[in-house]
Amino acid sequence: MMNSANSNNHHQKHRLAWLRWAAPLAVFLLLLLLFWRGLSLDSSTLPSPLVGQPMPAFSLEMLHDASVLKTEQDFKGQVALINVWATWCFACHHEHPMLMDLAYLNRVPIYGLNYRDDREAALSWLEALGDPYQFTVFDPDATVSIDWGVYGAPETFVIDQKGIIHYRHVGVITINDWETVFLPLIEQLEQAA
Amino acid sequence: MKKCFWVIWVVGSFSVWAAPIEPYEFANETDRALFQKMTHELRCLTCEAQSIAESNAPWAQDLRREVYRLIQEGGDEMAILTFMTDRYGDSVLYKPPFNQATWVLWLGPFMLLLLGGFILGRIVSRQKGN
């Protein structure tokens, strides 16, 4: 009786022996896949639902002259960058020299969207560090920035000639971003027109 | 000494509950309740793991103001959710919709539960057989 139970048990064990290494291996591979995917996702840069859409309409004062109102129509005409910035934004300090280089390069016009800022502070920033923008619109209470889906600064939008948004970049533009993402997209948009 | 530590720990942890207070006034309780509900259902994108109701981040303040404005303009729950997802996508929702990108998220736990139950059942029936 005892013997037969043992042999039965032994038989079962033998039959399922491969599970002993296959099951943990399968779990390991599954976790590897999940972590590989999960950790390579950057949850801080969200995709913008505005990509593929026309620019949200707005009417804002120009930073340099409160009596001049600018609208989204003033951004149209050629492929352009719209850069969301603020003087309180630490990363914007980092990005500013890059924007100056891009302005010097003069590949595409850059427009500024000043976000939740103080006009005097913003003006003296541009005075001290240089002004890379064609012009900047002033959005102190973020009403327009919210329509653009802005949730931080800096953010940079690429628009085409007709004002369709094609890309939203969250964070500082690096030289690598410019060469691998912005420039190819700009060329593609210019050729498509 | 130990007691002192516990008192500090307990009192200190209350600050986490401190909700931002803004002088928003509502015409009726329905609007107030809708404001509470919506601000708790919208995720603060600039501060991890907080709703826009709980966060003091400037961005969350702006969004509370927008929710308030939409309610004042007569917007219902659907109007507010559409306003937010049109600008910020599904990431702004604490309860993401069921779609192609999220089905694993929604069904994953149940599939794991089923798998676990199946394995448990196999083990139990085998032991009974023995």
mmCIF file of C-alpha atoms in Angstrom, chain A residues 8-9 12 16 46 49-50 115-116 141-143 145-147 149-151, chain B residues 45-46 58-59 61-63 65-66 83 85-89 91 126 130:
data_model
loop_
_atom_site.group_PDB
_atom_site.id
_atom_site.type_symbol
_atom_site.label_atom_id
_atom_site.label_comp_id
_atom_site.label_asym_id
_atom_site.label_seq_id
_atom_site.Cartn_x
_atom_site.Cartn_y
_atom_site.Cartn_z
ATOM 1 C CA ASN A 8 2.494 6.874 -7.832
ATOM 2 C CA ASN A 9 3.779 10.054 -6.203
ATOM 3 C CA GLN A 12 3.659 12.309 -10.775
ATOM 4 C CA LEU A 16 5.824 17.443 -13.846
ATOM 5 C CA LEU A 46 2.674 62.601 -21.950
ATOM 6 C CA PRO A 49 -3.991 64.900 -27.887
ATOM 7 C CA LEU A 50 -3.434 68.130 -29.826
ATOM 8 C CA TYR A 115 3.385 80.992 -19.112
ATOM 9 C CA ARG A 116 2.162 82.094 -15.665
ATOM 10 C CA ASP A 141 -3.127 83.150 -15.797
ATOM 11 C CA ALA A 142 -2.509 80.154 -18.085
ATOM 12 C CA THR A 143 -5.935 80.220 -19.728
ATOM 13 C CA SER A 145 -1.728 77.457 -22.050
ATOM 14 C CA ILE A 146 -4.383 75.101 -20.693
ATOM 15 C CA ASP A 147 -6.082 75.091 -24.108
ATOM 16 C CA GLY A 149 -2.479 71.220 -22.967
ATOM 17 C CA VAL A 150 0.546 72.741 -21.260
ATOM 18 C CA TYR A 151 1.372 71.194 -17.887
ATOM 19 C CA LEU B 45 0.025 65.725 -13.962
ATOM 20 C CA THR B 46 2.829 67.718 -12.397
ATOM 21 C CA PRO B 58 0.144 76.001 -9.701
ATOM 22 C CA TRP B 59 -1.027 73.751 -12.512
ATOM 23 C CA GLN B 61 -4.801 75.529 -9.080
ATOM 24 C CA ASP B 62 -5.315 76.517 -12.717
ATOM 25 C CA LEU B 63 -7.269 73.352 -13.403
ATOM 26 C CA ARG B 65 -10.235 77.276 -11.661
ATOM 27 C CA GLU B 66 -11.142 75.811 -15.061
ATOM 28 C CA PHE B 83 -12.583 69.565 -21.824
ATOM 29 C CA THR B 85 -9.136 64.885 -22.123
ATOM 30 C CA ASP B 86 -9.181 67.081 -25.257
ATOM 31 C CA ARG B 87 -6.235 68.946 -23.771
ATOM 32 C CA TYR B 88 -4.409 66.418 -21.628
ATOM 33 C CA GLY B 89 -5.488 63.000 -22.881
ATOM 34 C CA SER B 91 -3.628 60.500 -18.441
ATOM 35 C CA ARG B 126 -3.822 16.387 -7.118
ATOM 36 C CA ASN B 130 -3.079 11.089 -3.655
#
